[in-house]
Amino acid sequence: MEVAIPYALTAELTHRCPLHCAYCSNPVELSRREHELSTQDWMNVWEEAHDLGIVQLHLTGGEPLLRPDAEQLIRRARELGFFVNVITSGVGVTEKRIRQLALAGVDSIQLSVQAPTAELADAIAGSRAHESKQKAAQWIRAAGLPLHMNVVLHRQNIDLVEDIIELCASWGAERLELANTQYYGWAYLNRQHLLPAKAQLAAAEEAYTRAKERFGQQMELIWVIPDYYEEFPKPCMGGWGSISMTVTPDGKVLPCTAASSIRTMKFDSVKEKTLKWIWEESAAFNAYRGQDWMSEPCRSCEHRFRDFGGCRCQAYLLTGDSGQADPVCQRSPHHHMITEFISTMNAEDHAGASAEPGELFPSYAYRGRPVMNGGIAGENI
Amino acid sequence: MMTEELSKQLRLRRPARLKFDEARQTDLLLLPERVIRLNPTAGAILWLCDGERTVNQIIEELQTKYNQTDLKADVLDFLTQAADRGWVETWK
């Protein structure tokens, strides 16, 4: 099968992070500092990515700016002609650091925010972060960069989406991604605290539509759908191994950020193989390319060219088999796993179902912190 | 079309950037979360949106380049769409 030229590479420079968000998409087993790729390793990745035809780099984490070599990596990336996007919590950065990133040539900085008020935002992040974000927003604009923001929406903040949009507008955001939680990594672990009720979701989507009308060109609003409530799955990653790849802090190359959760697959590392070989030849990247791997109901389904069978990681997390149809699909034999979970989250006696937004803080498994109530403990790094 | 609008200088809306991509032999418009693969005409127009040339100059240059005299409507149509999509700064 002919392999397409990839467009984008997401580099998780580190899994270390000052925040402990319960919906983090990082794997539950976070990569440790001593295993992180060196500056030179990352520069080699940039060169190989450039030779492969990649044009866009997303530097993320964890918190990518915990790497003191971020500027150096950005400078080299710009020399190679990449469009460089940094995704940051804004925590711990200084005005000087932002200026240095701008000087190094960063094209765009995306700043995360958790909620419209410091109290709720800090409870969600498991850290005092909100105030430093406001400053980071100012400094990003002062450095002459457009302010792009994102918020992950879930049960605890989705009712406040209108206030969140207002807050981002008041900070001068030109683009805001309203991303409903996707249930991988820490988010999957915490999903019984995170999935909003259907009525919450409907109200939030209406608020988004109103805001989109109101802000028009001033602030671009993007709504990332909550796929558990969809009838058909999302076309995850635009198809496995067709547009982009992720490199983890220790050098593993994944077809998507969440793929390390698939225990039955082996993902190759840039420490042992070239990026080109991994993209074109490796078993992992070829496993779900095209349609030949599909079984029913996907194999004969008219949606297969549009959604590619949905998300492989979600299929694995819910069914234990990454080759199954995404259970979000109403035609999947495992779809009941989604509908049953949704119905418990919409039951009147669900904890938090009647709470005022932000009043009830669930017992999250905060990422990177030991879990107190018998859940799975993550490594504290 | 107002003469005033035609004398506006046009630029890409930051942080959008253009790149001729060797691997794919095509012009790409690079945006924070997207890459747009441009057809040759779209690429030719956007490369001229450099913050120096006016809308009028862009039309004239394209007409010379393609040896045609009636590109004005098509170019304006494209530029309007490009502004709506946030690729170039609003110019109307």
PDB file of C-alpha atoms in Angstrom, chain A residues 4-11 37 40-59 73 76-84 243-247 253 270 273-280 285, chain B residues 19 21-24 28:
ATOM      1  CA  ALA A   4       1.253   9.109   2.439  1.00  0.00           C
ATOM      2  CA  ILE A   5       3.746  11.831   3.371  1.00  0.00           C
ATOM      3  CA  PRO A   6       3.045  12.966   6.954  1.00  0.00           C
ATOM      4  CA  TYR A   7       2.275  16.631   7.659  1.00  0.00           C
ATOM      5  CA  ALA A   8       2.730  17.029  11.395  1.00  0.00           C
ATOM      6  CA  LEU A   9       4.758  15.805  14.325  1.00  0.00           C
ATOM      7  CA  THR A  10       3.759  16.229  17.953  1.00  0.00           C
ATOM      8  CA  ALA A  11       6.798  16.232  20.204  1.00  0.00           C
ATOM      9  CA  LEU A  37      15.607  12.590  24.835  1.00  0.00           C
ATOM     10  CA  GLN A  40      20.738  16.556  20.195  1.00  0.00           C
ATOM     11  CA  ASP A  41      18.291  13.635  20.006  1.00  0.00           C
ATOM     12  CA  TRP A  42      15.414  16.034  19.389  1.00  0.00           C
ATOM     13  CA  MET A  43      17.388  17.959  16.772  1.00  0.00           C
ATOM     14  CA  ASN A  44      18.005  14.689  14.964  1.00  0.00           C
ATOM     15  CA  VAL A  45      14.265  14.021  15.087  1.00  0.00           C
ATOM     16  CA  TRP A  46      13.651  17.451  13.519  1.00  0.00           C
ATOM     17  CA  GLU A  47      16.047  16.668  10.678  1.00  0.00           C
ATOM     18  CA  GLU A  48      14.547  13.285   9.991  1.00  0.00           C
ATOM     19  CA  ALA A  49      11.053  14.764  10.159  1.00  0.00           C
ATOM     20  CA  HIS A  50      12.036  17.469   7.688  1.00  0.00           C
ATOM     21  CA  ASP A  51      13.461  14.894   5.273  1.00  0.00           C
ATOM     22  CA  LEU A  52      10.238  12.923   5.562  1.00  0.00           C
ATOM     23  CA  GLY A  53       8.157  15.944   4.438  1.00  0.00           C
ATOM     24  CA  ILE A  54       6.740  17.032   7.797  1.00  0.00           C
ATOM     25  CA  VAL A  55       6.011  20.768   7.877  1.00  0.00           C
ATOM     26  CA  GLN A  56       4.445  21.355  11.269  1.00  0.00           C
ATOM     27  CA  LEU A  57       5.726  20.761  14.798  1.00  0.00           C
ATOM     28  CA  HIS A  58       3.641  20.833  17.950  1.00  0.00           C
ATOM     29  CA  LEU A  59       5.789  21.079  21.054  1.00  0.00           C
ATOM     30  CA  LEU A  73      14.889  23.388  19.681  1.00  0.00           C
ATOM     31  CA  ARG A  76      16.608  24.714  14.856  1.00  0.00           C
ATOM     32  CA  ALA A  77      13.037  23.833  13.881  1.00  0.00           C
ATOM     33  CA  ARG A  78      12.559  27.246  12.261  1.00  0.00           C
ATOM     34  CA  GLU A  79      15.859  26.915  10.375  1.00  0.00           C
ATOM     35  CA  LEU A  80      14.431  23.738   8.881  1.00  0.00           C
ATOM     36  CA  GLY A  81      11.275  25.617   7.852  1.00  0.00           C
ATOM     37  CA  PHE A  82       8.772  24.086  10.271  1.00  0.00           C
ATOM     38  CA  PHE A  83       5.728  25.921  11.522  1.00  0.00           C
ATOM     39  CA  VAL A  84       6.269  25.703  15.283  1.00  0.00           C
ATOM     40  CA  ILE A 243      -1.231  12.544   8.593  1.00  0.00           C
ATOM     41  CA  SER A 244       0.785  12.793  11.770  1.00  0.00           C
ATOM     42  CA  MET A 245       2.779  11.106  14.490  1.00  0.00           C
ATOM     43  CA  THR A 246       3.716  11.686  18.119  1.00  0.00           C
ATOM     44  CA  VAL A 247       7.160  11.253  19.663  1.00  0.00           C
ATOM     45  CA  VAL A 253       6.973   7.042  17.962  1.00  0.00           C
ATOM     46  CA  VAL A 270      13.930   7.041  17.387  1.00  0.00           C
ATOM     47  CA  LYS A 273      15.230   3.291  14.093  1.00  0.00           C
ATOM     48  CA  THR A 274      14.909   6.188  11.704  1.00  0.00           C
ATOM     49  CA  LEU A 275      11.665   8.140  11.624  1.00  0.00           C
ATOM     50  CA  LYS A 276      11.305   7.253   7.950  1.00  0.00           C
ATOM     51  CA  TRP A 277      11.541   3.531   8.657  1.00  0.00           C
ATOM     52  CA  ILE A 278       9.095   3.792  11.550  1.00  0.00           C
ATOM     53  CA  TRP A 279       6.569   5.735   9.455  1.00  0.00           C
ATOM     54  CA  GLU A 280       6.862   3.645   6.326  1.00  0.00           C
ATOM     55  CA  PHE A 285       2.236   2.157  11.754  1.00  0.00           C
TER      56      PHE A 285
ATOM     57  CA  LYS B  19       5.879  27.416   2.213  1.00  0.00           C
ATOM     58  CA  ASP B  21       6.999  22.179  -0.097  1.00  0.00           C
ATOM     59  CA  GLU B  22       9.729  20.244  -1.877  1.00  0.00           C
ATOM     60  CA  ALA B  23       8.415  16.842  -0.827  1.00  0.00           C
ATOM     61  CA  ARG B  24       4.964  17.425  -2.314  1.00  0.00           C
ATOM     62  CA  LEU B  28       1.265  24.985   1.540  1.00  0.00           C
TER      63      LEU B  28
END
